[in-house]
Structure formats: structure tokens, C-alpha cells
């Protein structure tokens, strides 16, 4: 039998193409006798190892830690307690205040003194007016605290001639106290009647020297019941009075005071 020798080119043409290699797959874990598993990872697969910072972030989310400063926490609760105490005290004061129904104190003009009567010629210090009111607190078990920050004015026929500030003091329950208001004359031309009254009136002094004046006072006050004080309230005092003169030995001929609280 005659054999045919195949050339290299014929072999190459008749050769079938090889199939592509199967994709690399992770082999199944192989169990060992000790109960452990071995996982084989192909070299073509590369796994990225996360940085340690990521583990810290995850741990913070899983186990949140209270990072608040204990000092601020103490101050927060301290102010909460103080606010509650203030509110409770205020409510108690309001209940006691409205249950007792406080009355306004009464005032009476008891004494008037004028200094520097000759200052109307603008050559010396302005006149100084000292008006004393007798005040009575009619409330039982409730004192009155007269605070700073008020104002007082003396007027003649609705024209201001002097201003001042009322004093600060405490008046107990059922207490009668003399309160003096010091006023300084304004740098204005005094009315003719005031100048004549300061000079004593001349002839027929008892008739020509007497003048009518008006004292207006606004003063912030607080009511005090035991150790509890009320909120700030404004007290308005108005006294209309007539004096014999504005010279020496002044006598109060008539007076009428009203108080609004």
C-alpha cells in the first residue's frame, strides 16, 4: 500500500482550533480531617484589603460612644433645676399676691421746706425743695420695697419747676413711715407767684404768699410676703397741696394725695 506523506502545510490546514480555556473558578473548600477548610483563590483574582480607618468608622457606628463633656452636662441640668425653682417661686408669689389682694399705701403731705429762695435771680444755686410724705402701708403680712429708678417732679399750674429721684426703702406691713422727696429747681424763669411766695408775700403775707403745688412721683416697687418677692410694679403718687408760703416756717394748709398701683 502506497502511503501518502502529508506535508506540514496540510497538517496545519486540517488542524481544528483549540477551545478557549474555561474561566478560572474558585475551587470548593476542601475539608480536612481537623474540621478546617482551605479556600484556593486563583492568582488572577486580586482582593483589595480595606484600610484600618474603615474598621474604626464601622466600629464607631456600631458602638457609639458618648463624647459629651460631663461639665456641660452638669451645667445644663443645673440651669434646668434653677429655672424650675424660679418658675415655682413665681407661681407661688402670684397665688399669694392675688389671694391677699394688696392695697395701695396712703400718703399725706406733712412737711415742706424750701432752700435757696433767693436763687430765682440766677446768681446762686437753684432752689431746693424737700417735701415729706407720711406713708402708711395698710396691708397685713405684706411689705413694700421702694426701688431705685423712679422719678419725681414738682409743678405749679401744670408747669414743672423742680425734679428729683424718690428714695429707695422698705416699708413693713402696717408700718407708718416718713418719706422725704428731694427736688432741685430747674433752670427756668419761675412764675411771679412763686417768687413772691419765696419772699414771704410782703404786705398781707397770709393771703398773697400762699401757693398751690402738685407733686407727682413714679417709683418701681415690689411686694414682699415672707421671703417671696413679687415682680416689679409701678406706683404712681399724686399730691396736690397748698402751703402758706415758700419762705421760712412753711405750713401745709391743705393736701390731697392719690396712689395708683
Coordinates of N, CA and C in Angstrom, one line a residue:
X1 N 0.9 -1.2 0.0 CA 0.0 0.0 0.0 C 0.9 1.2 0.0
X2 N 0.5 2.1 -0.9 CA 1.3 3.2 -1.0 C 0.9 4.3 0.0
X3 N 1.8 4.7 0.8 CA 1.4 5.7 1.8 C 1.7 7.1 1.3
X4 N 0.8 7.9 1.6 CA 0.9 9.4 1.2 C 1.5 10.2 2.3
X5 N 2.5 10.8 2.0 CA 3.1 11.6 3.0 C 2.5 13.0 3.0
X6 N 2.0 13.4 4.2 CA 1.3 14.7 4.3 C 2.3 15.7 4.6
X7 N 2.2 16.8 4.0 CA 3.1 17.9 4.2 C 2.7 18.7 5.5
X8 N 3.6 19.5 5.9 CA 3.3 20.3 7.2 C 2.2 21.3 7.0
X9 N 2.1 21.8 5.8 CA 1.0 22.8 5.5 C -0.3 22.1 5.5
X10 N -0.3 20.8 5.0 CA -1.6 20.1 5.0 C -2.1 19.8 6.4
X11 N -1.1 19.5 7.3 CA -1.5 19.2 8.7 C -2.0 20.5 9.4
X12 N -1.3 21.6 9.0 CA -1.8 22.8 9.7 C -3.2 23.3 9.2
X13 N -3.5 23.0 8.0 CA -4.8 23.4 7.5 C -5.9 22.5 8.1
X14 N -5.6 21.2 8.2 CA -6.6 20.3 8.7 C -6.7 20.3 10.3
X15 N -5.9 21.0 10.9 CA -5.9 21.0 12.4 C -7.1 21.9 12.9
X16 N -7.9 21.4 13.8 CA -9.0 22.1 14.4 C -8.5 23.1 15.5
X17 N -9.2 24.3 15.6 CA -8.7 25.3 16.6 C -9.1 24.8 18.0
X18 N -8.2 25.0 18.9 CA -8.4 24.6 20.3 C -9.5 25.4 21.0
X19 N -10.3 24.8 21.8 CA -11.3 25.6 22.5 C -10.7 26.5 23.6
X20 N -11.3 27.6 23.8 CA -10.7 28.6 24.8 C -10.7 28.0 26.2
X21 N -9.8 28.4 27.0 CA -9.7 27.8 28.3 C -10.9 28.3 29.2
X22 N -11.4 27.4 30.0 CA -12.5 27.8 30.9 C -12.1 28.9 31.8
X23 N -13.1 29.8 32.2 CA -12.7 30.8 33.1 C -12.3 30.3 34.5
X24 N -11.4 30.9 35.1 CA -10.9 30.4 36.4 C -12.0 30.5 37.4
X25 N -12.2 29.5 38.1 CA -13.2 29.4 39.2 C -12.5 29.0 40.5
X26 N -13.2 29.5 41.5 CA -12.6 29.2 42.8 C -13.0 27.7 43.1
X27 N -12.1 27.0 43.5 CA -12.4 25.7 43.9 C -13.2 25.6 45.2
X28 N -13.9 24.5 45.3 CA -14.7 24.3 46.5 C -13.7 24.1 47.7
X29 N -14.2 24.5 48.9 CA -13.3 24.2 50.0 C -13.1 22.8 50.2
X30 N -11.9 22.5 50.6 CA -11.5 21.1 50.8 C -11.5 20.8 52.3
X31 N -12.3 19.9 52.7 CA -12.4 19.6 54.1 C -11.2 18.8 54.5
X32 N -10.7 19.1 55.6 CA -9.6 18.3 56.2 C -10.1 17.5 57.4
X33 N -9.3 16.7 57.8 CA -9.7 15.8 58.9 C -9.9 16.6 60.2
X34 N -9.2 17.7 60.3 CA -9.3 18.5 61.6 C -10.5 19.4 61.6
X35 N -11.3 19.5 60.6 CA -12.5 20.3 60.6 C -12.3 21.7 60.0
X36 N -11.1 21.9 59.4 CA -10.9 23.2 58.8 C -11.1 23.2 57.3
X37 N -11.1 24.3 56.7 CA -11.4 24.4 55.3 C -10.2 25.2 54.7
X38 N -9.9 24.8 53.5 CA -8.8 25.5 52.7 C -9.5 26.0 51.5
X39 N -9.4 27.4 51.2 CA -10.0 28.0 50.1 C -8.9 28.4 49.2
X40 N -8.9 27.9 47.9 CA -7.9 28.3 46.9 C -8.5 29.4 46.1
X41 N -7.7 30.5 46.0 CA -8.1 31.6 45.2 C -7.2 31.7 44.0
X42 N -7.8 31.8 42.8 CA -6.9 31.9 41.6 C -6.0 33.1 41.7
X43 N -4.8 33.0 41.1 CA -3.9 34.1 41.1 C -4.4 35.3 40.3
X44 N -5.3 35.0 39.4 CA -5.8 36.1 38.5 C -6.7 37.1 39.3
X45 N -7.3 36.6 40.4 CA -8.2 37.5 41.2 C -7.5 38.1 42.3
X46 N -7.6 39.4 42.4 CA -6.9 40.2 43.4 C -7.9 40.9 44.3
X47 N -7.9 40.7 45.6 CA -8.8 41.3 46.6 C -8.1 42.4 47.3
X48 N -8.8 43.6 47.3 CA -8.2 44.8 48.0 C -8.5 44.7 49.5
X49 N -7.5 44.9 50.3 CA -7.7 44.9 51.7 C -8.0 46.3 52.2
X50 N -9.2 46.5 52.9 CA -9.6 47.9 53.3 C -8.6 48.4 54.3
X51 N -8.4 49.7 54.3 CA -7.5 50.3 55.3 C -8.1 50.2 56.7
X52 N -7.3 50.3 57.8 CA -7.8 50.1 59.1 C -8.7 51.3 59.6
X53 N -8.6 52.4 58.9 CA -9.5 53.5 59.2 C -11.0 53.1 59.0
X54 N -11.2 52.3 58.0 CA -12.6 51.9 57.8 C -13.2 51.1 58.9
X55 N -12.3 50.3 59.4 CA -12.8 49.5 60.6 C -13.1 50.3 61.8
X56 N -12.4 51.4 62.0 CA -12.7 52.3 63.1 C -14.0 53.0 62.9
X57 N -14.3 53.4 61.6 CA -15.5 54.1 61.4 C -16.7 53.2 61.6
X58 N -16.6 52.0 61.1 CA -17.7 51.0 61.3 C -17.9 50.7 62.8
X59 N -16.8 50.6 63.6 CA -16.9 50.4 65.0 C -17.6 51.5 65.7
X60 N -17.3 52.8 65.3 CA -18.0 53.9 65.9 C -19.5 53.9 65.7
X61 N -19.9 53.5 64.5 CA -21.3 53.4 64.2 C -22.0 52.3 64.9
X62 N -21.3 51.2 65.1 CA -21.9 50.1 65.8 C -21.9 50.3 67.3
X63 N -20.9 50.9 67.8 CA -20.8 51.1 69.3 C -20.6 52.6 69.5
X64 N -21.6 53.4 69.4 CA -21.4 54.9 69.6 C -21.0 55.2 71.0
X65 N -20.1 56.1 71.2 CA -19.6 56.5 72.5 C -20.0 57.9 72.8
X66 N -20.5 58.1 74.0 CA -21.0 59.4 74.5 C -19.8 60.3 74.7
X67 N -19.6 61.2 73.7 CA -18.5 62.1 73.8 C -18.8 63.4 74.4
X68 N -19.9 63.6 75.0 CA -20.3 64.9 75.7 C -19.4 65.2 76.9
X69 N -19.1 66.4 77.0 CA -18.3 66.8 78.2 C -19.2 66.7 79.5
X70 N -18.8 66.0 80.5 CA -19.6 65.9 81.7 C -19.8 67.3 82.4
X71 N -18.9 68.2 82.2 CA -19.1 69.6 82.8 C -20.3 70.3 82.1
X72 N -20.4 70.2 80.8 CA -21.5 70.9 80.1 C -22.8 70.2 80.5
X73 N -22.8 68.9 80.7 CA -24.0 68.2 81.1 C -24.4 68.6 82.5
X74 N -23.5 68.8 83.4 CA -23.8 69.3 84.7 C -24.4 70.7 84.7
X75 N -23.8 71.6 83.9 CA -24.3 72.9 83.8 C -25.7 72.9 83.2
X76 N -26.0 72.1 82.2 CA -27.3 72.0 81.6 C -28.4 71.7 82.6
X77 N -28.1 70.6 83.4 CA -29.1 70.2 84.4 C -29.2 71.2 85.5
X78 N -28.1 71.9 85.8 CA -28.1 72.9 86.9 C -29.0 74.0 86.5
X79 N -28.9 74.5 85.3 CA -29.8 75.6 84.8 C -31.3 75.1 84.7
X80 N -31.5 73.9 84.4 CA -32.8 73.4 84.3 C -33.5 73.4 85.7
X81 N -32.7 73.0 86.7 CA -33.2 73.0 88.1 C -33.5 74.4 88.5
X82 N -32.6 75.3 88.3 CA -32.8 76.7 88.7 C -34.0 77.3 88.0
X83 N -34.2 77.0 86.7 CA -35.4 77.5 86.0 C -36.7 77.0 86.6
X84 N -36.7 75.7 87.0 CA -37.9 75.1 87.6 C -38.1 75.8 88.9
X85 N -37.1 76.0 89.7 CA -37.3 76.7 91.0 C -37.8 78.1 90.9
X86 N -37.3 78.8 89.9 CA -37.8 80.2 89.7 C -39.2 80.2 89.3
X87 N -39.6 79.3 88.4 CA -41.0 79.2 87.9 C -41.9 78.9 89.1
X88 N -41.5 77.9 89.9 CA -42.3 77.5 91.1 C -42.5 78.7 92.1
X89 N -41.4 79.4 92.3 CA -41.5 80.5 93.3 C -42.4 81.6 92.7
X90 N -42.2 81.9 91.4 CA -43.1 82.9 90.7 C -44.6 82.5 90.8
X91 N -44.9 81.3 90.6 CA -46.3 80.9 90.7 C -46.8 81.0 92.1
X92 N -46.0 80.6 93.1 CA -46.4 80.8 94.5 C -46.6 82.2 94.8
X93 N -45.7 83.1 94.4 CA -45.9 84.6 94.6 C -47.2 85.1 94.0
X94 N -47.4 84.7 92.8 CA -48.7 85.1 92.1 C -49.9 84.7 92.8
X95 N -49.9 83.4 93.3 CA -51.1 82.9 94.0 C -51.3 83.7 95.3
X96 N -50.2 83.9 96.1 CA -50.3 84.6 97.3 C -50.7 86.1 97.1
X97 N -50.2 86.7 96.0 CA -50.5 88.1 95.7 C -52.0 88.3 95.4
X98 N -52.5 87.4 94.6 CA -53.9 87.6 94.2 C -54.9 87.1 95.3
X99 N -54.4 86.2 96.1 CA -55.2 85.8 97.2 C -55.3 86.8 98.3
X100 N -54.2 87.5 98.6 CA -54.3 88.6 99.6 C -54.9 89.9 99.1
X101 N -54.8 90.1 97.8 CA -55.3 91.4 97.2 C -54.7 92.6 97.8
X102 N -53.4 92.9 97.6 CA -52.8 94.0 98.2 C -53.4 95.4 98.0
X103 N -53.4 96.3 99.0 CA -53.9 97.6 98.8 C -52.8 98.6 98.7
X104 N -53.0 99.7 98.0 CA -52.0 100.7 97.8 C -51.8 101.5 99.1
X105 N -50.6 101.9 99.4 CA -50.3 102.7 100.6 C -50.9 104.1 100.4
X106 N -51.2 104.7 101.6 CA -51.8 106.0 101.6 C -50.7 107.1 102.0
X107 N -50.8 108.3 101.4 CA -49.8 109.3 101.6 C -50.5 110.6 102.1
X108 N -49.8 111.4 102.9 CA -50.2 112.7 103.4 C -49.0 113.6 103.4
X109 N -49.2 114.8 102.8 CA -48.1 115.8 102.9 C -48.0 116.4 104.3
X110 N -46.9 116.1 104.9 CA -46.7 116.5 106.3 C -45.7 117.7 106.5
X111 N -44.8 117.9 105.6 CA -43.8 118.9 105.8 C -43.2 119.4 104.4
X112 N -43.0 120.7 104.3 CA -42.4 121.3 103.1 C -41.3 122.3 103.5
X113 N -40.1 122.1 103.0 CA -39.0 123.0 103.2 C -38.4 123.5 101.9
X114 N -38.1 124.8 101.8 CA -37.5 125.3 100.5 C -36.2 126.0 100.9
X115 N -35.2 125.7 100.2 CA -33.9 126.3 100.5 C -33.4 127.1 99.2
X116 N -32.6 128.1 99.4 CA -32.1 128.9 98.3 C -33.3 129.7 97.6
X117 N -34.1 130.3 98.5 CA -35.2 131.0 97.9 C -34.8 132.2 97.1
X118 N -33.6 132.7 97.3 CA -33.2 133.9 96.5 C -32.5 133.5 95.2
X119 N -32.5 132.3 94.8 CA -31.8 131.8 93.6 C -32.6 132.1 92.3
X120 N -33.8 132.7 92.4 CA -34.5 133.0 91.2 C -33.9 134.0 90.4
X121 N -32.9 134.7 90.9 CA -32.2 135.7 90.1 C -31.0 135.1 89.3
X122 N -30.8 133.8 89.3 CA -29.8 133.0 88.6 C -28.4 133.4 89.0
X123 N -28.2 134.0 90.2 CA -26.9 134.3 90.7 C -26.4 133.3 91.7
X124 N -27.2 132.3 92.1 CA -26.7 131.3 93.0 C -27.3 130.0 92.6
X125 N -27.2 129.0 93.5 CA -27.7 127.7 93.2 C -29.2 127.7 93.1
X126 N -29.7 126.7 92.3 CA -31.2 126.7 92.2 C -31.9 126.3 93.5
X127 N -33.2 126.6 93.6 CA -33.9 126.3 94.8 C -33.9 124.8 95.1
X128 N -34.0 124.4 96.3 CA -34.0 123.0 96.7 C -35.4 122.8 97.5
X129 N -36.2 121.9 97.1 CA -37.5 121.6 97.7 C -37.4 120.2 98.4
X130 N -37.8 120.2 99.6 CA -37.8 119.0 100.4 C -39.2 118.8 100.9
X131 N -39.9 117.8 100.3 CA -41.3 117.5 100.6 C -41.4 116.2 101.3
X132 N -41.9 116.1 102.5 CA -42.0 114.9 103.3 C -43.5 114.4 103.3
X133 N -43.6 113.1 102.9 CA -44.9 112.5 102.9 C -45.0 111.4 104.0
X134 N -46.1 111.4 104.7 CA -46.3 110.4 105.7 C -47.0 109.2 105.0
X135 N -46.4 108.1 104.9 CA -46.9 106.9 104.2 C -47.3 105.8 105.2
X136 N -48.5 105.2 104.9 CA -49.0 104.1 105.7 C -49.3 102.9 104.8
X137 N -48.7 101.8 105.2 CA -48.9 100.5 104.5 C -50.1 99.8 105.1
X138 N -51.3 99.7 104.5 CA -52.4 99.1 105.1 C -52.5 97.6 105.0
X139 N -51.5 97.0 104.3 CA -51.6 95.5 104.1 C -51.1 94.7 105.3
X140 N -51.8 93.6 105.5 CA -51.5 92.7 106.6 C -50.6 91.6 106.1
X141 N -49.4 91.5 106.7 CA -48.4 90.5 106.3 C -47.7 90.7 105.0
X142 N -47.7 92.0 104.4 CA -47.1 92.2 103.2 C -46.3 93.6 103.2
X143 N -45.0 93.5 103.0 CA -44.2 94.7 103.0 C -44.1 95.3 101.6
X144 N -43.6 96.5 101.5 CA -43.4 97.2 100.2 C -42.0 97.6 100.1
X145 N -41.4 97.3 98.9 CA -40.0 97.6 98.7 C -40.0 98.7 97.6
X146 N -39.6 99.9 98.0 CA -39.4 101.0 97.1 C -38.0 101.0 96.4
X147 N -38.0 100.8 95.1 CA -36.7 100.6 94.5 C -36.2 101.9 93.8
X148 N -34.9 101.8 93.4 CA -34.3 102.9 92.6 C -34.9 102.9 91.2
X149 N -34.7 104.1 90.6 CA -35.1 104.2 89.2 C -36.3 105.0 88.9
X150 N -36.9 105.5 90.0 CA -38.1 106.3 89.8 C -37.8 107.8 89.5
X151 N -38.9 108.6 89.4 CA -38.8 110.0 89.1 C -39.9 110.8 89.9
X152 N -39.5 112.0 90.2 CA -40.5 112.9 90.9 C -40.4 114.3 90.3
X153 N -41.5 115.0 90.3 CA -41.5 116.4 89.8 C -42.5 117.2 90.5
X154 N -42.1 118.5 90.7 CA -42.9 119.5 91.4 C -43.4 120.5 90.3
X155 N -44.7 120.7 90.3 CA -45.3 121.6 89.3 C -46.1 122.7 90.0
X156 N -46.2 123.8 89.2 CA -47.1 124.9 89.6 C -47.9 125.3 88.4
X157 N -49.2 125.1 88.5 CA -50.1 125.3 87.4 C -49.7 124.6 86.2
X158 N -49.4 123.3 86.4 CA -49.0 122.3 85.3 C -47.7 122.7 84.7
X159 N -46.9 123.5 85.3 CA -45.6 123.9 84.8 C -44.5 123.3 85.7
X160 N -43.6 122.5 85.3 CA -42.6 121.9 86.1 C -41.6 123.0 86.6
X161 N -41.3 123.0 87.9 CA -40.4 123.9 88.5 C -39.2 123.2 89.2
X162 N -39.3 121.9 89.4 CA -38.3 121.1 90.0 C -38.5 119.6 89.7
X163 N -37.3 118.9 89.8 CA -37.4 117.4 89.5 C -36.4 116.8 90.5
X164 N -36.6 115.5 90.7 CA -35.7 114.7 91.6 C -36.0 113.2 91.4
X165 N -35.3 112.4 92.3 CA -35.5 111.0 92.3 C -36.0 110.5 93.7
X166 N -37.0 109.7 93.7 CA -37.5 109.2 95.0 C -36.5 108.3 95.7
X167 N -36.5 108.2 97.0 CA -35.5 107.3 97.7 C -36.0 105.9 97.6
X168 N -35.0 105.0 97.9 CA -35.3 103.5 97.9 C -35.3 103.1 99.4
X169 N -36.3 102.4 99.8 CA -36.5 102.0 101.2 C -37.5 100.8 101.2
X170 N -37.6 100.3 102.5 CA -38.5 99.2 102.7 C -39.5 99.6 103.8
X171 N -40.8 99.3 103.5 CA -41.9 99.6 104.4 C -42.6 98.3 104.8
X172 N -42.6 98.0 106.1 CA -43.2 96.8 106.5 C -44.7 96.8 106.6
X173 N -45.3 95.7 106.9 CA -46.8 95.7 106.9 C -47.3 96.5 108.1
X174 N -48.3 97.2 107.9 CA -49.0 98.1 108.9 C -48.0 99.1 109.4
X175 N -47.0 99.5 108.6 CA -46.0 100.4 109.1 C -46.3 101.8 108.5
X176 N -46.0 102.8 109.4 CA -46.2 104.2 109.0 C -44.8 104.8 108.9
X177 N -44.4 105.4 107.8 CA -43.0 105.8 107.6 C -43.1 107.2 106.9
X178 N -42.1 108.1 107.3 CA -42.0 109.4 106.7 C -41.0 109.3 105.6
X179 N -41.4 109.7 104.4 CA -40.6 109.6 103.2 C -40.3 111.0 102.7
X180 N -39.1 111.4 102.5 CA -38.7 112.7 102.1 C -38.3 112.7 100.6
X181 N -38.9 113.5 99.8 CA -38.6 113.7 98.4 C -37.8 115.0 98.2
X182 N -36.6 114.8 97.7 CA -35.7 116.0 97.5 C -35.7 116.3 96.0
X183 N -36.1 117.6 95.7 CA -36.2 118.0 94.3 C -35.3 119.3 94.1
X184 N -34.7 119.4 92.9 CA -33.9 120.5 92.6 C -34.6 121.4 91.5
X185 N -34.6 122.7 91.8 CA -35.2 123.6 90.8 C -34.6 123.6 89.4
X186 N -35.5 123.7 88.4 CA -35.0 123.7 87.1 C -34.5 125.1 86.7
X187 N -33.7 125.1 85.6 CA -33.1 126.4 85.2 C -34.1 127.1 84.3
X188 N -35.2 127.5 84.9 CA -36.2 128.2 84.1 C -36.6 129.5 84.9
X189 N -37.3 130.3 84.3 CA -37.8 131.5 84.9 C -39.0 131.1 85.8
X190 N -39.0 131.4 87.1 CA -40.1 131.0 87.9 C -41.3 131.9 87.8
X191 N -42.4 131.4 87.9 CA -43.6 132.3 87.9 C -43.6 133.4 88.9
X192 N -44.3 134.4 88.7 CA -44.3 135.6 89.6 C -44.9 135.2 90.9
X193 N -45.9 134.3 91.0 CA -46.4 133.9 92.3 C -45.4 133.1 93.1
X194 N -44.6 132.3 92.5 CA -43.6 131.5 93.2 C -42.6 132.5 93.8
X195 N -42.1 133.4 93.0 CA -41.1 134.4 93.5 C -41.6 135.2 94.7
X196 N -42.9 135.6 94.6 CA -43.5 136.4 95.7 C -43.7 135.5 96.9
X197 N -44.0 134.3 96.7 CA -44.2 133.4 97.9 C -42.8 133.1 98.6
X198 N -41.8 133.0 97.8 CA -40.4 132.8 98.4 C -40.0 134.0 99.2
X199 N -40.4 135.2 98.8 CA -40.1 136.4 99.5 C -41.0 136.6 100.7
X200 N -42.0 135.9 100.9 CA -42.8 136.0 102.1 C -44.1 136.7 101.8
X201 N -44.3 137.3 100.6 CA -45.5 137.9 100.2 C -45.6 139.4 100.5
X202 N -44.7 139.9 101.3 CA -44.7 141.4 101.6 C -45.9 141.7 102.5
X203 N -46.6 142.7 102.2 CA -47.8 143.1 103.0 C -48.9 142.0 102.7
X204 N -49.7 141.8 103.8 CA -50.8 140.8 103.7 C -50.2 139.4 103.3
X205 N -49.1 139.0 103.9 CA -48.4 137.8 103.6 C -49.3 136.6 103.6
X206 N -50.2 136.6 104.6 CA -51.0 135.4 104.7 C -51.9 135.1 103.5
X207 N -52.2 136.1 102.8 CA -53.1 136.0 101.6 C -52.3 135.9 100.3
X208 N -51.2 136.7 100.2 CA -50.5 136.7 98.9 C -49.4 135.7 98.8
X209 N -48.9 135.1 99.9 CA -47.8 134.2 99.8 C -48.2 132.8 99.6
X210 N -49.4 132.4 99.9 CA -49.8 131.0 99.8 C -49.9 130.6 98.3
X211 N -49.4 129.4 98.0 CA -49.5 128.9 96.6 C -49.9 127.4 96.7
X212 N -50.4 127.0 95.5 CA -50.8 125.6 95.4 C -49.8 124.9 94.5
X213 N -49.3 123.7 94.9 CA -48.3 123.0 94.1 C -48.8 121.5 93.9
X214 N -48.2 120.8 93.0 CA -48.5 119.5 92.7 C -47.2 118.6 92.7
X215 N -47.2 117.5 93.4 CA -46.1 116.6 93.4 C -46.5 115.3 92.8
X216 N -45.8 114.9 91.7 CA -46.0 113.7 91.0 C -44.8 112.8 91.1
X217 N -45.1 111.5 91.5 CA -44.0 110.6 91.8 C -44.3 109.3 91.1
X218 N -43.3 108.7 90.4 CA -43.4 107.4 89.8 C -42.3 106.5 90.3
X219 N -42.5 105.4 91.0 CA -41.5 104.7 91.6 C -41.8 103.2 91.4
X220 N -40.8 102.4 91.0 CA -41.0 100.9 90.9 C -40.9 100.3 92.3
X221 N -41.9 99.4 92.5 CA -42.0 98.7 93.9 C -42.2 97.2 93.7
X222 N -41.9 96.5 94.8 CA -42.1 95.1 94.8 C -42.9 94.8 96.1
X223 N -43.8 93.9 96.1 CA -44.4 93.4 97.3 C -43.7 92.2 97.9
X224 N -43.5 92.2 99.2 CA -42.7 91.1 99.8 C -43.6 90.4 100.8
X225 N -43.7 89.1 100.6 CA -44.5 88.2 101.6 C -43.5 87.2 102.1
X226 N -43.2 87.3 103.3 CA -42.1 86.4 103.9 C -40.9 86.6 103.1
X227 N -40.4 85.5 102.5 CA -39.2 85.5 101.7 C -39.5 85.6 100.2
X228 N -40.7 85.7 99.9 CA -41.1 85.8 98.4 C -41.4 87.2 98.0
X229 N -40.8 87.6 96.9 CA -41.0 89.0 96.4 C -41.7 88.9 95.0
X230 N -42.6 89.9 94.8 CA -43.3 89.9 93.6 C -42.5 90.5 92.5
X231 N -43.1 90.6 91.3 CA -42.4 91.2 90.2 C -42.5 92.7 90.3
X232 N -41.7 93.4 89.5 CA -41.7 94.9 89.5 C -43.1 95.5 89.1
X233 N -43.5 96.4 89.9 CA -44.7 97.1 89.6 C -44.5 98.6 89.7
X234 N -45.2 99.4 89.0 CA -45.1 100.9 89.0 C -46.1 101.5 89.9
X235 N -45.7 102.3 90.9 CA -46.6 103.0 91.8 C -46.6 104.5 91.4
X236 N -47.7 105.1 91.1 CA -47.9 106.5 90.8 C -48.5 107.2 92.0
X237 N -47.8 108.2 92.4 CA -48.3 109.1 93.6 C -48.5 110.5 93.1
X238 N -49.7 111.0 93.4 CA -50.0 112.4 93.0 C -50.6 113.1 94.2
X239 N -49.9 114.2 94.6 CA -50.3 115.0 95.8 C -50.5 116.5 95.4
X240 N -51.7 116.9 95.5 CA -52.0 118.4 95.3 C -52.1 119.0 96.7
X241 N -51.3 120.0 97.0 CA -51.3 120.7 98.3 C -51.1 122.2 98.2
X242 N -51.5 122.8 99.2 CA -51.4 124.3 99.3 C -50.6 124.6 100.6
X243 N -49.6 125.5 100.5 CA -48.8 125.9 101.6 C -49.0 127.4 101.9
X244 N -48.6 127.8 103.1 CA -48.8 129.2 103.5 C -47.8 130.1 102.7
X245 N -46.6 129.6 102.4 CA -45.6 130.4 101.7 C -44.5 129.4 101.3
X246 N -43.5 129.9 100.6 CA -42.3 129.2 100.3 C -41.1 129.8 101.0
X247 N -41.4 130.6 101.9 CA -40.3 131.2 102.7 C -40.1 130.3 104.0
X248 N -39.7 130.9 105.1 CA -39.5 130.1 106.3 C -40.8 129.8 107.0
X249 N -40.8 128.8 107.9 CA -42.0 128.4 108.6 C -43.1 128.1 107.7
X250 N -42.9 127.2 106.8 CA -44.0 126.8 105.9 C -45.0 125.9 106.5
X251 N -46.3 126.2 106.3 CA -47.3 125.4 106.9 C -48.2 124.8 105.7
X252 N -48.5 123.6 105.9 CA -49.4 122.9 104.8 C -50.8 123.3 105.2
X253 N -51.5 124.0 104.3 CA -52.9 124.4 104.5 C -53.9 123.3 104.1
X254 N -53.6 122.7 103.0 CA -54.5 121.6 102.6 C -53.7 120.6 101.7
X255 N -54.2 119.4 101.6 CA -53.5 118.4 100.8 C -54.4 117.3 100.4
X256 N -54.1 116.7 99.3 CA -54.9 115.6 98.8 C -54.0 114.7 97.9
X257 N -53.8 113.5 98.4 CA -52.9 112.5 97.7 C -53.7 111.3 97.2
X258 N -53.3 110.8 96.0 CA -53.9 109.7 95.4 C -52.7 108.7 95.0
X259 N -53.0 107.4 95.1 CA -52.0 106.4 94.8 C -52.6 105.4 93.8
X260 N -51.8 105.1 92.8 CA -52.3 104.1 91.8 C -51.2 103.0 91.7
X261 N -51.5 101.8 91.9 CA -50.6 100.7 91.9 C -50.9 99.7 90.8

